[in-house]
Amino acid sequence: MFMHRIVLIFSLLIIYSCNSNKSEEEMDELWSKAQTRQTILDRSGTKFNSAIDMDLAMRDAETRLQSGGGLLGKGGLSIEGILGRKNTKEDTSNTVSMSVNAYLWRAALDTIDFMPLNSADQIGGTIITDWYSTSNNQNERCKLNIFITGKKLNTENLKVTSFCQELKNQIWVNKKIDVENNLKIENAILNKAKKLRLQSS
């Protein structure tokens, strides 16, 4: 009788350990699947395009999952949030914390949305693109540095600098900075910003 009990206890222990190991293995598998980059990006609802800047998108995604917000505040980057259309305390604090003009910021991003972004600092007002070439001319590439330096919507608070290179003998050679082209981009951003302000009023 005593031996039967020992055998029964051993059997129960083996069954329990097998089931618990199986559960742990299943949990490990589920956890590993949940931690893939694409799954994290999908769950977070990040507004950044991972195809353009994977590191920026992952930082924003992880911040969202940990805190409920993103690199640009809870809810991420939106026209309503930038233009201050919402009246909650949280949205007001996010709008007030911006040290640059919200219309210029949004207009700058909209104007250069065809170019890949290298970095965008909403608080500091700096937007830096990566190199961009048109499909018609693969032997020339350009990048932009955009600086928004104040809260007023005027020319003095916007500065665009472009850098272009030309491919010669398999080497990228810097071209002379086109000041006129920089002014054209600044004017396009200013016009877009004025339209956004009119739309919000």
Tab-separated table of C-alpha atoms in Angstrom:
chain	number	residue	atom	x	y	z
A	1	MET	CA	0.000	0.000	0.000
A	2	PHE	CA	2.807	2.321	0.957
A	3	MET	CA	4.631	1.615	-2.341
A	4	HIS	CA	1.465	2.326	-4.314
A	5	ARG	CA	1.253	5.739	-2.679
A	6	ILE	CA	4.895	6.507	-3.477
A	7	VAL	CA	4.388	5.479	-7.120
A	8	LEU	CA	1.239	7.615	-7.307
A	9	ILE	CA	3.012	10.657	-5.831
A	10	PHE	CA	5.936	10.239	-8.252
A	11	SER	CA	3.515	9.942	-11.171
A	12	LEU	CA	1.698	13.102	-10.141
A	13	LEU	CA	4.992	14.975	-9.754
A	14	ILE	CA	6.158	13.908	-13.239
A	15	ILE	CA	2.834	14.894	-14.837
A	16	TYR	CA	2.857	18.259	-13.036
A	17	SER	CA	6.473	19.010	-14.000
A	18	CYS	CA	5.797	18.124	-17.652
A	19	ASN	CA	2.751	20.382	-17.742
A	20	SER	CA	4.539	23.229	-16.003
A	21	ASN	CA	7.524	22.938	-18.398
A	22	LYS	CA	5.166	22.917	-21.321
A	23	SER	CA	3.446	26.045	-20.004
A	24	GLU	CA	6.771	27.784	-19.483
A	25	GLU	CA	7.900	26.847	-22.991
A	26	GLU	CA	4.623	28.095	-24.441
A	27	MET	CA	4.904	31.312	-22.445
A	28	ASP	CA	8.499	31.796	-23.598
A	29	GLU	CA	7.440	31.273	-27.195
A	30	LEU	CA	4.542	33.711	-26.867
A	31	TRP	CA	6.793	36.253	-25.156
A	32	SER	CA	9.474	35.991	-27.849
A	33	LYS	CA	6.842	36.453	-30.558
A	34	ALA	CA	5.450	39.471	-28.715
A	35	GLN	CA	8.911	41.052	-28.577
A	36	THR	CA	9.671	41.077	-32.309
A	37	ARG	CA	10.246	44.561	-33.696
A	38	GLN	CA	7.205	44.491	-35.968
A	39	THR	CA	4.913	43.296	-33.182
A	40	ILE	CA	6.144	46.062	-30.866
A	41	LEU	CA	5.592	48.662	-33.590
A	42	ASP	CA	2.105	47.304	-34.354
A	43	ARG	CA	1.042	47.225	-30.687
A	44	SER	CA	2.369	50.696	-29.876
A	45	GLY	CA	0.572	52.651	-32.602
A	46	THR	CA	3.704	54.718	-33.295
A	47	LYS	CA	3.304	57.478	-35.877
A	48	PHE	CA	6.877	57.121	-37.149
A	49	ASN	CA	7.599	55.140	-40.308
A	50	SER	CA	9.938	52.263	-39.506
A	51	ALA	CA	10.998	52.058	-43.160
A	52	ILE	CA	12.405	55.594	-42.889
A	53	ASP	CA	13.971	55.444	-39.416
A	54	MET	CA	13.701	52.132	-37.548
A	55	ASP	CA	15.570	53.404	-34.449
A	56	LEU	CA	13.295	56.440	-34.047
A	57	ALA	CA	10.170	54.315	-34.567
A	58	MET	CA	11.356	51.716	-32.012
A	59	ARG	CA	12.222	54.389	-29.406
A	60	ASP	CA	8.776	55.929	-29.826
A	61	ALA	CA	7.072	52.504	-29.746
A	62	GLU	CA	8.861	51.410	-26.554
A	63	THR	CA	8.090	54.750	-24.865
A	64	ARG	CA	4.423	54.412	-25.806
A	65	LEU	CA	4.184	50.865	-24.444
A	66	GLN	CA	5.950	51.767	-21.182
A	67	SER	CA	4.280	55.106	-20.428
A	68	GLY	CA	1.166	55.255	-22.595
A	69	GLY	CA	2.676	58.141	-24.548
A	70	GLY	CA	5.235	58.652	-27.311
A	71	LEU	CA	8.381	60.667	-27.934
A	72	LEU	CA	6.094	63.555	-28.882
A	73	GLY	CA	3.715	63.128	-25.945
A	74	LYS	CA	0.695	60.942	-25.349
A	75	GLY	CA	-1.141	60.447	-28.619
A	76	GLY	CA	1.950	61.307	-30.698
A	77	LEU	CA	2.086	63.931	-33.394
A	78	SER	CA	-1.249	65.222	-34.640
A	79	ILE	CA	-2.539	68.434	-36.161
A	80	GLU	CA	-5.085	68.817	-33.341
A	81	GLY	CA	-2.399	68.466	-30.698
A	82	ILE	CA	-0.009	70.858	-32.430
A	83	LEU	CA	-2.638	73.508	-33.074
A	84	GLY	CA	-3.987	73.199	-29.547
A	85	ARG	CA	-7.574	72.322	-30.501
A	86	LYS	CA	-8.076	70.025	-27.508
A	87	ASN	CA	-8.742	71.620	-24.137
A	88	THR	CA	-7.618	68.913	-21.715
A	89	LYS	CA	-4.929	69.789	-19.158
A	90	GLU	CA	-2.534	67.272	-20.673
A	91	ASP	CA	-2.902	68.635	-24.207
A	92	THR	CA	-2.498	72.212	-22.950
A	93	SER	CA	0.755	71.346	-21.203
A	94	ASN	CA	2.081	69.644	-24.344
A	95	THR	CA	1.236	72.689	-26.463
A	96	VAL	CA	2.751	75.127	-23.985
A	97	SER	CA	5.958	73.096	-23.776
A	98	MET	CA	6.651	73.716	-27.472
A	99	SER	CA	9.326	76.394	-27.767
A	100	VAL	CA	8.717	76.902	-31.500
A	101	ASN	CA	5.792	77.954	-33.667
A	102	ALA	CA	3.412	75.013	-34.096
A	103	TYR	CA	2.289	76.076	-37.585
A	104	LEU	CA	5.859	76.386	-38.865
A	105	TRP	CA	6.712	72.986	-37.400
A	106	ARG	CA	3.741	71.220	-39.016
A	107	ALA	CA	4.229	73.071	-42.308
A	108	ALA	CA	7.915	72.118	-42.445
A	109	LEU	CA	7.128	68.424	-41.951
A	110	ASP	CA	4.342	68.547	-44.553
A	111	THR	CA	6.522	70.366	-47.114
A	112	ILE	CA	9.351	67.828	-46.960
A	113	ASP	CA	7.243	64.699	-46.379
A	114	PHE	CA	8.654	63.112	-49.550
A	115	MET	CA	12.177	63.101	-48.060
A	116	PRO	CA	13.420	60.532	-45.505
A	117	LEU	CA	13.866	62.003	-42.016
A	118	ASN	CA	17.107	61.597	-40.111
A	119	SER	CA	15.903	63.348	-36.956
A	120	ALA	CA	13.120	65.666	-35.804
A	121	ASP	CA	13.245	67.532	-32.484
A	122	GLN	CA	9.915	69.223	-31.822
A	123	ILE	CA	11.083	71.031	-28.682
A	124	GLY	CA	14.349	72.273	-30.201
A	125	GLY	CA	12.728	73.015	-33.552
A	126	THR	CA	15.230	71.130	-35.707
A	127	ILE	CA	14.430	68.855	-38.640
A	128	ILE	CA	17.251	67.058	-40.438
A	129	THR	CA	16.567	64.914	-43.478
A	130	ASP	CA	18.611	62.100	-44.904
A	131	TRP	CA	20.034	62.190	-48.430
A	132	TYR	CA	17.383	62.160	-51.142
A	133	SER	CA	17.681	61.538	-54.894
A	134	THR	CA	14.941	61.783	-57.483
A	135	SER	CA	14.254	58.829	-59.762
A	136	ASN	CA	15.096	61.070	-62.744
A	137	ASN	CA	18.552	61.968	-61.443
A	138	GLN	CA	20.266	59.300	-59.328
A	139	ASN	CA	23.634	61.042	-59.721
A	140	GLU	CA	22.612	63.955	-57.513
A	141	ARG	CA	21.414	63.898	-53.939
A	142	CYS	CA	20.372	66.546	-51.439
A	143	LYS	CA	19.557	66.844	-47.753
A	144	LEU	CA	17.980	69.616	-45.670
A	145	ASN	CA	18.528	71.141	-42.258
A	146	ILE	CA	15.511	73.117	-41.052
A	147	PHE	CA	15.644	75.304	-37.940
A	148	ILE	CA	12.587	76.918	-36.336
A	149	THR	CA	13.843	79.330	-33.690
A	150	GLY	CA	10.816	81.088	-32.181
A	151	LYS	CA	7.103	81.053	-31.453
A	152	LYS	CA	6.072	83.747	-33.933
A	153	LEU	CA	5.050	82.845	-37.463
A	154	ASN	CA	7.549	84.964	-39.394
A	155	THR	CA	10.549	84.685	-41.695
A	156	GLU	CA	13.067	85.422	-38.931
A	157	ASN	CA	12.097	82.244	-37.070
A	158	LEU	CA	12.712	79.911	-40.017
A	159	LYS	CA	16.022	78.889	-41.556
A	160	VAL	CA	16.530	76.256	-44.264
A	161	THR	CA	19.945	75.045	-45.389
A	162	SER	CA	20.292	72.569	-48.229
A	163	PHE	CA	23.309	70.434	-49.052
A	164	CYS	CA	23.672	68.788	-52.448
A	165	GLN	CA	26.235	66.402	-53.871
A	166	GLU	CA	26.980	65.109	-57.353
A	167	LEU	CA	28.349	61.672	-58.177
A	168	LYS	CA	31.609	61.962	-60.100
A	169	ASN	CA	33.883	58.979	-60.727
A	170	GLN	CA	32.014	56.973	-58.060
A	171	ILE	CA	32.620	59.708	-55.448
A	172	TRP	CA	30.050	62.110	-54.031
A	173	VAL	CA	31.305	65.669	-54.505
A	174	ASN	CA	29.774	68.656	-52.697
A	175	LYS	CA	28.039	71.238	-54.844
A	176	LYS	CA	27.825	74.960	-54.127
A	177	ILE	CA	25.015	75.825	-51.702
A	178	ASP	CA	22.031	77.181	-53.619
A	179	VAL	CA	20.817	80.136	-51.525
A	180	GLU	CA	17.920	80.792	-53.894
A	181	ASN	CA	16.700	77.217	-53.502
A	182	ASN	CA	16.831	77.582	-49.701
A	183	LEU	CA	14.641	80.709	-49.950
A	184	LYS	CA	12.125	78.865	-52.143
A	185	ILE	CA	11.784	76.106	-49.555
A	186	GLU	CA	11.429	78.674	-46.745
A	187	ASN	CA	8.671	80.459	-48.688
A	188	ALA	CA	6.860	77.162	-49.313
A	189	ILE	CA	6.953	76.367	-45.577
A	190	LEU	CA	5.789	79.870	-44.619
A	191	ASN	CA	2.877	79.756	-47.071
A	192	LYS	CA	1.854	76.328	-45.791
A	193	ALA	CA	2.057	77.550	-42.185
A	194	LYS	CA	-0.186	80.538	-42.958
A	195	LYS	CA	-2.765	78.222	-44.552
A	196	LEU	CA	-2.715	75.980	-41.483
A	197	ARG	CA	-3.270	78.992	-39.214
A	198	LEU	CA	-6.204	80.147	-41.346
A	199	GLN	CA	-7.734	76.656	-41.289
A	200	SER	CA	-7.515	76.511	-37.491
A	201	SER	CA	-9.242	79.885	-36.924
